[in-house]
Amino acid sequence: MERKEKVNERKTSRGRQRIEIKKIEKETARQVAFTKRRQGVMKKASELAALCGAEVVIVTIS
Amino acid sequence: MERKEKVNERKTSRGRQRIEIKKIEKETARQVAFTKRRQGVMKKASELAALCGAEVVIVTIS
DNA sequence: TACTCTATATTTAGTGC
DNA sequence: GGCACTAAATATAGAGT
């Protein structure tokens, strides 16, 4: 299906919200945050390695 | 000394520029990028750990 | 060398499919 | 559970101190 079909849709997103840095209690939300953020950390780490010729090892448990 | 003294200074920054993800050849620039970005990766990792109750270990060499 | 500042690039919370 | 999207939060390149 079409990627963008914003024709005359109302905005449905309030964009990124600020969150407190404390454990997310809701299981599913925590899982989602973990997936997204692990990806982000990995990307940043790859960039660090590539840009600076450094070795970066990351281990995430759970 | 004062943090902000922008009184009637011209803008001196073009803001964050886009860079290519390849090894930075200039030694000093690479060192600066390494310092800034390692800090950033560490912060992201801490947040991941705090938010998701995960264990994150990062090792950076050089 | 490390820190500050500004403008802009990038990440991601919330939402829908 | 994952992908796509939007808009706001955050990281950071470049320049100055």
Coordinates of N, CA, C and O (backbone and C1' of nucleotides) in Angstrom, one line a residue:
Chain A
M1 N 0.8 -1.2 0.0 CA 0.0 0.0 0.0 C 0.9 1.3 0.0 O 2.0 1.2 0.3
E2 N 0.2 2.4 -0.3 CA 1.0 3.6 -0.4 C 1.7 4.0 0.9 O 1.1 3.9 1.9
R3 N 2.9 4.5 0.7 CA 3.7 4.9 1.9 C 3.0 6.2 2.5 O 2.8 6.3 3.6
K4 N 2.8 7.2 1.6 CA 2.3 8.4 2.1 C 0.9 8.7 1.4 O 0.8 8.6 0.2
E5 N 0.0 9.0 2.2 CA -1.3 9.3 1.7 C -1.9 10.4 2.6 O -3.1 10.3 3.0
K6 N -1.1 11.3 2.8 CA -1.4 12.4 3.8 C -2.5 13.3 3.2 O -2.8 14.3 3.9
V7 N -3.0 13.0 2.0 CA -3.8 13.9 1.3 C -4.5 15.0 2.2 O -4.0 16.1 2.4
N8 N -5.7 14.6 2.7 CA -6.2 15.6 3.7 C -6.5 14.9 5.0 O -7.6 14.9 5.5
E9 N -5.4 14.3 5.6 CA -5.5 13.6 6.8 C -5.2 14.7 7.9 O -4.4 15.6 7.6
R10 N -5.7 14.4 9.1 CA -5.3 15.3 10.2 C -4.0 14.8 10.7 O -3.6 13.6 10.4
K11 N -3.2 15.6 11.4 CA -2.0 15.0 12.0 C -2.4 14.0 13.0 O -3.3 14.2 13.8
T12 N -1.7 12.9 13.0 CA -2.0 11.9 13.9 C -0.9 11.6 15.0 O -1.0 10.8 15.8
S13 N 0.1 12.4 14.8 CA 1.3 12.2 15.7 C 1.6 13.5 16.5 O 1.6 14.6 15.9
R14 N 2.0 13.4 17.7 CA 2.4 14.5 18.5 C 3.9 14.5 18.5 O 4.5 15.3 19.2
G15 N 4.5 13.6 17.7 CA 6.0 13.6 17.6 C 6.6 13.0 18.9 O 5.9 12.5 19.7
R16 N 7.9 13.0 18.9 CA 8.6 12.4 20.0 C 8.3 13.2 21.3 O 8.4 14.4 21.4
Q17 N 8.0 12.4 22.3 CA 7.7 13.0 23.6 C 8.9 12.8 24.6 O 9.7 11.9 24.4
R18 N 8.9 13.7 25.5 CA 10.0 13.5 26.5 C 9.7 12.5 27.5 O 8.5 12.4 27.9
I19 N 10.6 11.7 27.9 CA 10.3 10.6 28.9 C 11.4 10.7 30.0 O 12.4 11.3 29.8
E20 N 11.0 10.1 31.1 CA 11.9 10.1 32.2 C 12.8 8.9 32.1 O 12.4 7.9 31.6
I21 N 14.1 9.1 32.5 CA 15.0 7.9 32.3 C 14.9 7.1 33.6 O 15.7 7.1 34.5
K22 N 13.8 6.3 33.6 CA 13.6 5.3 34.7 C 13.0 4.1 34.1 O 12.4 4.2 33.0
K23 N 13.1 2.9 34.7 CA 12.6 1.7 34.1 C 11.2 1.8 33.7 O 10.3 2.2 34.4
I24 N 11.0 1.4 32.4 CA 9.6 1.4 31.8 C 8.9 0.2 32.4 O 9.4 -0.9 32.2
E25 N 7.8 0.4 33.1 CA 7.2 -0.7 33.7 C 6.3 -1.6 32.8 O 6.3 -2.8 33.0
K26 N 5.7 -0.9 31.8 CA 4.9 -1.7 30.9 C 5.7 -2.6 30.0 O 6.5 -2.1 29.3
E27 N 5.5 -3.8 30.2 CA 6.3 -4.8 29.5 C 6.5 -4.6 28.0 O 7.6 -4.6 27.5
T28 N 5.3 -4.4 27.3 CA 5.4 -4.3 25.9 C 6.1 -3.0 25.4 O 6.9 -3.0 24.5
A29 N 5.8 -1.9 26.2 CA 6.5 -0.7 25.9 C 8.0 -0.8 26.1 O 8.8 -0.2 25.3
R30 N 8.4 -1.5 27.1 CA 9.8 -1.7 27.5 C 10.5 -2.4 26.3 O 11.6 -2.1 25.9
Q31 N 9.8 -3.4 25.8 CA 10.3 -4.3 24.8 C 10.5 -3.4 23.5 O 11.6 -3.5 22.8
V32 N 9.6 -2.6 23.2 CA 9.7 -1.7 22.0 C 10.8 -0.7 22.2 O 11.6 -0.6 21.3
A33 N 10.9 -0.1 23.4 CA 12.0 0.8 23.6 C 13.4 0.1 23.5 O 14.3 0.7 22.9
F34 N 13.4 -1.1 24.0 CA 14.7 -1.8 24.0 C 15.1 -2.1 22.6 O 16.3 -1.8 22.2
T35 N 14.2 -2.5 21.7 CA 14.5 -2.8 20.3 C 15.0 -1.5 19.6 O 16.0 -1.5 18.9
K36 N 14.2 -0.5 19.7 CA 14.6 0.8 19.0 C 15.9 1.3 19.5 O 16.8 1.7 18.7
R37 N 16.1 1.4 20.8 CA 17.3 2.0 21.4 C 18.5 1.1 21.2 O 19.6 1.7 21.0
R38 N 18.3 -0.2 21.2 CA 19.5 -1.0 21.0 C 20.0 -0.8 19.6 O 21.2 -0.6 19.4
Q39 N 19.1 -0.7 18.7 CA 19.4 -0.4 17.3 C 20.2 0.9 17.2 O 21.2 1.0 16.5
G40 N 19.7 1.9 17.9 CA 20.3 3.2 17.9 C 21.8 3.2 18.5 O 22.7 3.8 17.9
V41 N 21.9 2.5 19.6 CA 23.3 2.4 20.2 C 24.2 1.7 19.3 O 25.4 2.1 19.1
M42 N 23.7 0.6 18.7 CA 24.6 -0.1 17.7 C 25.0 0.7 16.6 O 26.2 0.7 16.2
K43 N 24.1 1.5 16.1 CA 24.4 2.4 14.9 C 25.5 3.4 15.3 O 26.5 3.6 14.6
K44 N 25.3 4.0 16.5 CA 26.3 5.0 17.0 C 27.6 4.4 17.2 O 28.7 4.9 16.8
A45 N 27.6 3.2 17.7 CA 28.9 2.5 17.9 C 29.6 2.2 16.6 O 30.8 2.3 16.5
S46 N 28.8 1.8 15.6 CA 29.4 1.5 14.3 C 30.0 2.7 13.7 O 31.1 2.7 13.1
E47 N 29.3 3.8 13.9 CA 29.8 5.1 13.4 C 31.1 5.5 14.1 O 32.1 5.9 13.4
L48 N 31.1 5.3 15.4 CA 32.3 5.6 16.2 C 33.5 4.8 15.6 O 34.6 5.3 15.4
A49 N 33.2 3.5 15.4 CA 34.3 2.6 15.0 C 34.8 3.0 13.6 O 36.0 3.1 13.3
A50 N 33.8 3.3 12.7 CA 34.2 3.7 11.3 C 34.9 5.0 11.3 O 36.0 5.1 10.6
L51 N 34.4 6.0 12.0 CA 35.0 7.3 11.9 C 36.4 7.4 12.5 O 37.3 8.1 12.1
C52 N 36.5 6.7 13.7 CA 37.7 6.9 14.4 C 38.7 5.7 14.4 O 39.7 5.7 15.1
G53 N 38.3 4.7 13.6 CA 39.2 3.5 13.5 C 39.4 2.8 14.9 O 40.4 2.3 15.1
A54 N 38.3 2.9 15.7 CA 38.4 2.3 17.0 C 37.7 0.9 17.0 O 36.9 0.7 16.1
E55 N 38.0 0.1 18.0 CA 37.3 -1.1 18.1 C 36.2 -0.9 19.2 O 36.5 -0.4 20.2
V56 N 35.0 -1.3 18.8 CA 33.9 -1.1 19.8 C 33.2 -2.5 20.0 O 32.8 -3.0 19.0
V57 N 33.1 -2.9 21.2 CA 32.4 -4.2 21.4 C 31.2 -3.8 22.4 O 31.3 -3.1 23.4
I58 N 30.0 -4.3 22.0 CA 28.8 -4.1 22.8 C 28.1 -5.4 23.1 O 27.9 -6.2 22.2
V59 N 27.8 -5.6 24.4 CA 27.1 -6.7 24.8 C 25.8 -6.3 25.5 O 25.9 -5.5 26.4
T60 N 24.7 -6.7 25.0 CA 23.5 -6.3 25.7 C 22.8 -7.6 26.2 O 22.6 -8.5 25.5
I61 N 22.5 -7.6 27.5 CA 21.8 -8.8 28.1 C 20.4 -8.4 28.4 O 20.1 -7.4 29.1
S62 N 19.5 -9.2 27.9 CA 18.1 -9.0 28.0 C 17.7 -7.6 27.4 O 16.8 -7.4 26.8
Chain B
M1 N 34.0 32.8 34.1 CA 33.5 33.8 33.2 C 32.1 33.5 32.7 O 31.5 32.5 32.9
E2 N 31.5 34.6 32.1 CA 30.1 34.4 31.7 C 29.9 33.3 30.7 O 30.7 33.2 29.7
R3 N 28.8 32.6 30.8 CA 28.5 31.6 29.9 C 28.1 32.2 28.5 O 28.5 31.8 27.5
K4 N 27.1 33.1 28.6 CA 26.6 33.7 27.4 C 26.8 35.2 27.4 O 26.6 35.9 28.3
E5 N 27.4 35.6 26.3 CA 27.7 37.1 26.2 C 27.5 37.4 24.7 O 28.3 38.1 24.1
K6 N 26.4 36.9 24.2 CA 26.1 37.1 22.8 C 25.8 38.5 22.3 O 25.4 38.7 21.2
V7 N 25.9 39.4 23.3 CA 25.4 40.8 23.1 C 25.2 41.2 21.6 O 24.1 41.1 21.1
N8 N 26.2 41.7 21.0 CA 25.9 41.9 19.5 C 27.0 41.2 18.7 O 27.7 41.9 17.9
E9 N 27.0 39.9 18.9 CA 28.0 39.1 18.1 C 27.2 38.7 16.8 O 26.0 38.5 16.9
R10 N 28.0 38.4 15.8 CA 27.3 37.8 14.6 C 27.2 36.3 14.8 O 27.9 35.8 15.7
K11 N 26.4 35.7 14.0 CA 26.4 34.2 14.2 C 27.7 33.7 13.7 O 28.3 34.1 12.7
T12 N 28.2 32.8 14.4 CA 29.6 32.3 14.1 C 29.5 30.8 13.8 O 30.5 30.2 13.5
S13 N 28.3 30.2 13.8 CA 28.2 28.8 13.6 C 27.2 28.5 12.5 O 26.2 29.1 12.3
R14 N 27.6 27.5 11.7 CA 26.6 27.0 10.7 C 25.9 25.8 11.2 O 25.3 25.1 10.4
G15 N 26.1 25.5 12.4 CA 25.4 24.4 13.0 C 26.1 23.1 12.6 O 27.1 23.0 12.0
R16 N 25.4 22.0 13.0 CA 25.9 20.7 12.8 C 26.0 20.4 11.3 O 25.0 20.6 10.6
Q17 N 27.1 20.0 10.8 CA 27.2 19.6 9.4 C 27.1 18.1 9.1 O 27.4 17.4 10.0
R18 N 26.7 17.7 8.0 CA 26.6 16.3 7.7 C 28.0 15.8 7.3 O 28.8 16.5 6.7
I19 N 28.3 14.7 7.8 CA 29.7 14.1 7.5 C 29.5 12.7 6.9 O 28.5 12.1 7.1
E20 N 30.5 12.3 6.2 CA 30.5 11.0 5.6 C 31.0 10.0 6.7 O 31.9 10.4 7.5
I21 N 30.5 8.8 6.8 CA 30.9 7.8 7.8 C 32.1 7.0 7.2 O 32.0 5.9 6.8
K22 N 33.2 7.7 7.2 CA 34.5 7.0 6.9 C 35.6 7.6 7.8 O 35.4 8.6 8.4
K23 N 36.7 6.8 7.9 CA 37.7 7.2 8.8 C 38.1 8.7 8.6 O 38.5 9.1 7.5
I24 N 38.1 9.4 9.7 CA 38.6 10.8 9.7 C 40.1 10.8 9.7 O 40.7 10.2 10.6
E25 N 40.7 11.3 8.7 CA 42.1 11.2 8.5 C 42.9 12.2 9.4 O 43.9 11.8 9.9
K26 N 42.3 13.4 9.6 CA 43.0 14.4 10.4 C 43.0 13.9 11.9 O 42.0 13.8 12.5
E27 N 44.2 13.7 12.4 CA 44.4 13.1 13.7 C 43.7 13.9 14.8 O 43.0 13.2 15.6
T28 N 43.8 15.2 14.9 CA 43.2 15.9 16.0 C 41.7 15.9 15.8 O 41.0 15.7 16.8
A29 N 41.2 16.0 14.6 CA 39.7 16.0 14.4 C 39.2 14.6 14.8 O 38.1 14.5 15.4
R30 N 39.9 13.6 14.5 CA 39.5 12.2 14.8 C 39.4 12.0 16.3 O 38.5 11.4 16.9
Q31 N 40.4 12.6 17.0 CA 40.5 12.5 18.5 C 39.2 13.2 19.1 O 38.6 12.7 20.0
V32 N 38.9 14.4 18.5 CA 37.8 15.2 19.0 C 36.5 14.4 18.8 O 35.7 14.3 19.7
A33 N 36.4 13.8 17.6 CA 35.1 13.1 17.3 C 35.0 11.9 18.2 O 34.0 11.5 18.7
F34 N 36.2 11.2 18.4 CA 36.2 10.0 19.3 C 35.7 10.4 20.7 O 34.8 9.7 21.2
T35 N 36.2 11.4 21.2 CA 35.8 11.9 22.6 C 34.3 12.2 22.7 O 33.6 11.7 23.5
K36 N 33.8 13.0 21.7 CA 32.4 13.4 21.7 C 31.5 12.2 21.5 O 30.5 12.0 22.2
R37 N 31.8 11.4 20.5 CA 31.0 10.3 20.2 C 31.0 9.1 21.2 O 30.0 8.5 21.4
R38 N 32.1 8.9 21.8 CA 32.2 7.8 22.8 C 31.3 8.2 23.9 O 30.5 7.4 24.5
Q39 N 31.3 9.5 24.3 CA 30.5 10.0 25.3 C 29.0 9.8 25.0 O 28.2 9.4 25.8
G40 N 28.7 10.1 23.7 CA 27.3 9.9 23.3 C 26.8 8.5 23.3 O 25.7 8.2 23.8
V41 N 27.7 7.6 22.9 CA 27.3 6.2 22.9 C 27.1 5.7 24.3 O 26.2 5.0 24.6
M42 N 28.0 6.1 25.2 CA 27.9 5.7 26.6 C 26.6 6.2 27.2 O 25.9 5.5 27.9
K43 N 26.2 7.4 26.9 CA 25.0 8.0 27.4 C 23.8 7.2 26.9 O 22.9 6.8 27.7
K44 N 23.8 6.9 25.6 CA 22.7 6.1 25.0 C 22.6 4.8 25.7 O 21.5 4.2 26.0
A45 N 23.8 4.2 25.9 CA 23.8 2.8 26.5 C 23.3 2.9 28.0 O 22.5 2.0 28.4
S46 N 23.6 4.0 28.7 CA 23.1 4.1 30.1 C 21.6 4.2 30.1 O 20.9 3.6 30.9
E47 N 21.1 5.0 29.1 CA 19.7 5.1 29.1 C 19.0 3.8 28.7 O 18.0 3.5 29.3
L48 N 19.6 3.1 27.8 CA 19.0 1.8 27.4 C 18.9 0.9 28.7 O 17.9 0.3 29.0
A49 N 20.0 0.9 29.4 CA 20.1 0.1 30.6 C 19.0 0.5 31.6 O 18.3 -0.3 32.2
A50 N 19.0 1.8 31.9 CA 18.1 2.3 32.9 C 16.6 2.1 32.5 O 15.8 1.7 33.3
L51 N 16.3 2.4 31.2 CA 14.9 2.3 30.8 C 14.4 0.9 30.7 O 13.3 0.6 31.0
C52 N 15.3 0.0 30.2 CA 14.8 -1.4 30.0 C 15.3 -2.4 30.9 O 15.1 -3.6 30.8
G53 N 16.0 -2.0 32.0 CA 16.5 -2.9 32.9 C 17.4 -3.9 32.3 O 17.5 -5.1 32.7
A54 N 18.2 -3.5 31.3 CA 19.1 -4.4 30.6 C 20.5 -4.2 31.1 O 20.8 -3.2 31.6
E55 N 21.3 -5.2 30.8 CA 22.8 -5.0 31.1 C 23.4 -4.7 29.8 O 23.2 -5.3 28.8
V56 N 24.2 -3.6 29.9 CA 24.9 -3.2 28.7 C 26.4 -3.1 29.0 O 26.8 -2.4 29.9
V57 N 27.3 -3.7 28.2 CA 28.7 -3.6 28.4 C 29.3 -3.0 27.2 O 29.0 -3.5 26.1
I58 N 30.1 -2.0 27.3 CA 30.7 -1.5 26.1 C 32.3 -1.4 26.3 O 32.7 -1.0 27.4
V59 N 33.0 -1.9 25.4 CA 34.4 -1.8 25.4 C 34.9 -1.0 24.2 O 34.5 -1.4 23.1
T60 N 35.6 0.0 24.4 CA 36.2 0.7 23.2 C 37.7 0.7 23.3 O 38.3 1.0 24.3
I61 N 38.3 0.3 22.2 CA 39.7 0.2 22.2 C 40.3 1.3 21.2 O 39.8 1.4 20.1
S62 N 41.2 2.1 21.8 CA 41.7 3.2 21.0 C 40.7 4.2 20.7 O 40.7 5.3 21.1
Chain C
dT1 P 45.2 17.7 21.4 O5' 45.0 18.1 23.0 C5' 45.5 17.3 24.0 C4' 44.7 17.7 25.2 C3' 43.2 17.2 24.9 O3' 42.6 16.7 26.1 C1' 43.3 19.6 25.2
dA2 P 41.3 15.9 26.1 O5' 40.3 16.9 26.9 C5' 40.8 17.6 28.1 C4' 39.8 18.7 28.5 C3' 38.3 18.3 28.2 O3' 37.5 18.9 29.2 C1' 38.8 20.2 26.9
dC3 P 36.0 18.5 29.3 O5' 35.3 20.0 29.1 C5' 35.8 21.1 29.9 C4' 35.1 22.4 29.4 C3' 33.6 22.2 29.1 O3' 32.9 23.3 29.5 C1' 34.7 23.0 27.2
dT4 P 31.2 23.3 29.4 O5' 31.0 24.5 28.4 C5' 31.7 25.8 28.6 C4' 31.3 26.8 27.6 C3' 29.8 26.7 27.3 O3' 29.3 28.1 27.1 C1' 31.0 26.3 25.3
dC5 P 27.7 28.3 27.1 O5' 27.5 28.5 25.5 C5' 28.3 29.5 24.8 C4' 28.0 29.4 23.3 C3' 26.5 29.3 23.1 O3' 26.1 30.3 22.2 C1' 27.8 27.7 21.8
dT6 P 24.5 30.5 22.0 O5' 24.3 30.1 20.5 C5' 25.2 30.6 19.5 C4' 25.0 29.9 18.2 C3' 23.5 29.6 17.8 O3' 23.4 30.0 16.5 C1' 24.7 27.6 17.8
dA7 P 21.9 30.2 15.8 O5' 22.0 29.1 14.7 C5' 23.2 29.0 13.9 C4' 23.2 27.7 13.2 C3' 21.9 27.3 12.5 O3' 22.2 26.7 11.3 C1' 22.5 25.6 14.1
dT8 P 21.1 26.5 10.2 O5' 21.1 24.9 10.1 C5' 22.4 24.3 10.0 C4' 22.4 22.8 10.4 C3' 21.2 22.0 9.8 O3' 21.9 20.8 9.3 C1' 21.3 21.6 12.1
dA9 P 21.1 19.9 8.2 O5' 21.6 18.4 8.7 C5' 23.0 18.2 9.1 C4' 23.1 17.0 9.9 C3' 22.3 15.8 9.4 O3' 23.1 14.6 9.7 C1' 21.5 16.4 11.6
dT10 P 22.5 13.2 9.2 O5' 21.9 12.6 10.6 C5' 22.7 12.6 11.8 C4' 22.0 12.1 12.9 C3' 21.2 10.8 12.7 O3' 21.5 9.9 13.7 C1' 19.8 12.5 13.7
dT11 P 20.9 8.5 13.8 O5' 19.9 8.6 15.0 C5' 20.4 9.0 16.3 C4' 19.3 9.2 17.3 C3' 18.5 7.9 17.6 O3' 18.4 7.8 19.0 C1' 17.1 9.7 17.1
dT12 P 17.7 6.4 19.6 O5' 16.2 6.8 19.8 C5' 15.9 7.9 20.6 C4' 14.4 8.2 20.6 C3' 13.5 6.9 20.6 O3' 12.3 7.2 21.3 C1' 12.9 8.2 18.8
dA13 P 12.1 6.5 22.7 O5' 10.7 7.1 23.2 C5' 10.6 8.4 23.7 C4' 9.2 8.9 23.5 C3' 8.1 7.9 23.9 O3' 7.0 8.7 24.4 C1' 8.0 8.4 21.5
dG14 P 5.7 8.0 25.0 O5' 4.8 8.1 23.7 C5' 4.4 9.4 23.2 C4' 3.5 9.2 22.0 C3' 2.4 8.1 22.2 O3' 1.2 8.7 21.7 C1' 3.6 7.8 20.2
dT15 P -0.2 7.9 21.8 O5' -0.4 7.5 20.3 C5' -0.4 8.5 19.3 C4' -0.5 7.8 17.9 C3' -1.5 6.7 17.9 O3' -2.5 7.0 16.9 C1' 0.5 6.1 16.8
dG16 P -3.8 6.1 16.8 O5' -3.5 5.4 15.4 C5' -3.2 6.2 14.2 C4' -2.8 5.4 13.1 C3' -3.8 4.2 12.8 O3' -4.0 4.0 11.4 C1' -1.6 3.4 13.0
dC17 P -5.0 2.9 10.9 O5' -4.0 1.9 10.2 C5' -3.1 2.4 9.2 C4' -2.2 1.3 8.7 C3' -3.0 0.0 8.3 O3' -2.5 -0.6 7.1 C1' -1.3 -0.5 9.9
Chain D
dG1 P 5.6 -8.9 21.3 O5' 6.8 -9.0 20.2 C5' 7.2 -10.2 19.6 C4' 7.5 -10.0 18.2 C3' 8.3 -8.7 18.0 O3' 9.3 -8.8 17.1 C1' 6.2 -8.6 16.8
dG2 P 10.2 -7.5 16.7 O5' 9.6 -7.0 15.3 C5' 9.4 -8.0 14.2 C4' 9.1 -7.2 13.0 C3' 9.9 -5.9 12.8 O3' 10.2 -5.7 11.4 C1' 7.6 -5.4 13.0
dC3 P 11.2 -4.5 11.1 O5' 10.2 -3.6 10.2 C5' 9.5 -4.2 9.1 C4' 8.6 -3.1 8.4 C3' 9.4 -1.8 8.2 O3' 8.9 -1.3 6.9 C1' 7.5 -1.4 9.6
dA4 P 9.5 0.1 6.4 O5' 8.3 1.1 6.8 C5' 7.0 1.0 6.2 C4' 6.2 2.2 6.5 C3' 7.0 3.5 6.3 O3' 6.1 4.4 5.7 C1' 6.2 3.4 8.5
dC5 P 6.7 5.9 5.2 O5' 6.1 6.8 6.3 C5' 4.7 6.8 6.6 C4' 4.4 7.8 7.7 C3' 5.2 9.1 7.6 O3' 4.3 10.2 7.5 C1' 5.3 8.2 9.8
dT6 P 4.9 11.6 7.3 O5' 4.7 12.3 8.7 C5' 3.5 12.2 9.4 C4' 3.6 12.8 10.7 C3' 4.4 14.1 10.7 O3' 3.6 15.1 11.5 C1' 5.4 12.7 12.2
dA7 P 4.0 16.6 11.4 O5' 4.7 16.8 12.8 C5' 3.9 16.4 14.0 C4' 4.9 16.4 15.2 C3' 5.6 17.7 15.4 O3' 5.8 17.9 16.7 C1' 7.2 16.0 15.1
dA8 P 5.9 19.4 17.3 O5' 6.8 19.2 18.6 C5' 6.4 18.1 19.5 C4' 7.6 17.4 20.0 C3' 8.6 18.4 20.6 O3' 9.0 17.9 21.9 C1' 9.7 17.0 19.1
dA9 P 10.1 18.6 22.8 O5' 11.2 17.5 22.8 C5' 10.9 16.2 23.3 C4' 12.1 15.4 23.3 C3' 13.3 16.0 24.1 O3' 14.0 14.9 24.7 C1' 13.9 15.7 21.8
dT10 P 15.2 15.2 25.7 O5' 16.5 14.9 24.8 C5' 16.5 13.7 24.2 C4' 17.7 13.6 23.2 C3' 19.0 14.1 23.7 O3' 19.9 13.1 23.4 C1' 18.5 15.1 21.6
dA11 P 21.4 13.1 24.0 O5' 22.3 13.1 22.7 C5' 22.0 12.1 21.7 C4' 22.8 12.5 20.4 C3' 24.3 12.7 20.6 O3' 24.9 12.1 19.5 C1' 23.3 14.6 19.6
dT12 P 26.5 12.0 19.5 O5' 26.9 13.3 18.7 C5' 26.6 13.3 17.3 C4' 27.0 14.7 16.7 C3' 28.4 15.1 17.0 O3' 29.0 15.7 15.8 C1' 26.9 16.8 17.5
dA13 P 30.1 15.0 15.1 O5' 30.4 16.0 13.9 C5' 29.6 16.2 12.8 C4' 29.8 17.5 12.2 C3' 31.2 18.0 12.0 O3' 31.3 18.7 10.8 C1' 30.1 19.4 13.5
dG14 P 32.6 19.1 10.2 O5' 32.7 20.6 10.8 C5' 31.7 21.5 10.4 C4' 31.9 22.9 11.1 C3' 33.3 23.4 11.1 O3' 33.3 24.8 10.8 C1' 32.4 23.4 13.3
dA15 P 34.6 25.6 10.6 O5' 34.5 26.6 11.9 C5' 33.4 27.4 12.0 C4' 33.4 28.2 13.3 C3' 34.8 28.8 13.5 O3' 34.7 30.1 14.0 C1' 34.1 27.5 15.4
dG16 P 36.0 30.9 14.3 O5' 35.8 31.2 15.9 C5' 34.5 31.6 16.4 C4' 34.5 31.6 17.9 C3' 35.7 32.2 18.5 O3' 35.3 32.9 19.7 C1' 35.5 30.0 19.3
dT17 P 36.2 33.9 20.4 O5' 36.1 33.4 21.9 C5' 35.8 32.1 22.2 C4' 36.0 31.8 23.7 C3' 37.2 32.5 24.2 O3' 37.1 32.7 25.6 C1' 37.6 30.2 24.2

